[in-house]
Amino acid sequence: MNLLDMVPDPAGAPETPVCSRKGCRSDAVWRLLWNNPKIHTPERRKTWLACDEHRAWLEDYLRQRLLWRETLPLTEAAR
């Protein structure tokens, strides 16, 4: 067995970003920007992607933990 056979092929990566919600494979249409103030500098932003169905759930998850900063549409320019 070759270990390189276990490395995902970047050419096989999805062309359309998918939702970050566990188990969801729907196309993402939103960017949820967040950071953890305990470990990130204030200007640092991490991104979760969300479909319309899971946007509110993911946003609520981040808000409850005081991590949410901003939600923006996922545009072609951001892809």
Protein backbone atom coordinates (compact mmCIF):
# COMPACT_ATOMS: atom_id res chain seq x y z
CA MET A 1 0.00 0.00 0.00
CA ASN A 2 1.30 3.43 -0.95
CA LEU A 3 0.63 6.27 1.51
CA LEU A 4 0.34 8.72 -1.38
CA ASP A 5 -2.75 6.81 -2.54
CA MET A 6 -4.48 8.02 0.65
CA VAL A 7 -3.89 11.72 -0.10
CA PRO A 8 -6.99 13.34 -1.62
CA ASP A 9 -6.60 14.43 -5.21
CA PRO A 10 -7.01 18.24 -5.44
CA ALA A 11 -8.45 17.78 -8.92
CA GLY A 12 -11.26 15.78 -7.31
CA ALA A 13 -12.17 18.64 -4.97
CA PRO A 14 -15.69 20.02 -5.41
CA GLU A 15 -15.93 23.04 -7.71
CA THR A 16 -18.78 24.53 -5.71
CA PRO A 17 -18.17 25.20 -1.99
CA VAL A 18 -20.39 23.14 0.31
CA CYS A 19 -22.06 23.90 3.62
CA SER A 20 -19.93 23.44 6.76
CA ARG A 21 -22.79 21.83 8.75
CA LYS A 22 -21.89 18.25 9.61
CA GLY A 23 -23.37 15.86 7.07
CA CYS A 24 -24.66 18.58 4.73
CA ARG A 25 -23.43 18.48 1.14
CA SER A 26 -25.58 21.36 -0.14
CA ASP A 27 -24.04 24.25 -2.04
CA ALA A 28 -22.92 27.06 0.24
CA VAL A 29 -24.41 30.52 -0.34
CA TRP A 30 -23.29 32.28 2.87
CA ARG A 31 -19.97 33.02 4.62
CA LEU A 32 -20.11 33.15 8.42
CA LEU A 33 -17.08 35.03 9.69
CA TRP A 34 -15.98 34.33 13.23
CA ASN A 35 -13.03 34.29 15.58
CA ASN A 36 -12.22 33.04 19.04
CA PRO A 37 -10.99 36.04 21.06
CA LYS A 38 -9.20 33.70 23.47
CA ILE A 39 -6.82 32.49 20.76
CA HIS A 40 -7.14 34.83 17.74
CA THR A 41 -6.18 38.46 17.28
CA PRO A 42 -9.22 40.78 16.94
CA GLU A 43 -8.76 41.27 13.19
CA ARG A 44 -8.45 37.54 12.42
CA ARG A 45 -11.48 36.00 10.73
CA LYS A 46 -12.18 32.33 10.21
CA THR A 47 -14.92 31.25 7.81
CA TRP A 48 -17.67 28.68 7.87
CA LEU A 49 -19.80 28.22 4.78
CA ALA A 50 -23.56 27.73 4.99
CA CYS A 51 -26.46 26.78 2.78
CA ASP A 52 -29.78 28.60 3.23
CA GLU A 53 -31.14 25.76 5.39
CA HIS A 54 -28.27 25.77 7.92
CA ARG A 55 -27.32 29.46 8.01
CA ALA A 56 -29.41 30.24 11.10
CA TRP A 57 -28.28 27.09 12.94
CA LEU A 58 -24.57 27.77 12.35
CA GLU A 59 -24.95 31.47 13.15
CA ASP A 60 -26.78 30.69 16.40
CA TYR A 61 -24.06 28.18 17.35
CA LEU A 62 -21.38 30.84 16.90
CA ARG A 63 -23.42 33.59 18.63
CA GLN A 64 -24.03 31.45 21.73
CA ARG A 65 -20.28 31.02 22.09
CA LEU A 66 -19.58 34.73 21.41
CA LEU A 67 -17.57 33.82 18.30
CA TRP A 68 -19.79 35.19 15.50
CA ARG A 69 -18.66 38.40 13.83
CA GLU A 70 -20.46 38.77 10.48
CA THR A 71 -22.50 36.90 7.86
CA LEU A 72 -21.96 37.74 4.20
CA PRO A 73 -23.22 36.30 0.92
CA LEU A 74 -20.86 33.92 -0.83
CA THR A 75 -20.17 35.63 -4.12
CA GLU A 76 -18.28 34.45 -7.16
CA ALA A 77 -15.42 36.79 -6.20
CA ALA A 78 -15.09 35.06 -2.80
CA ARG A 79 -14.91 31.55 -4.27
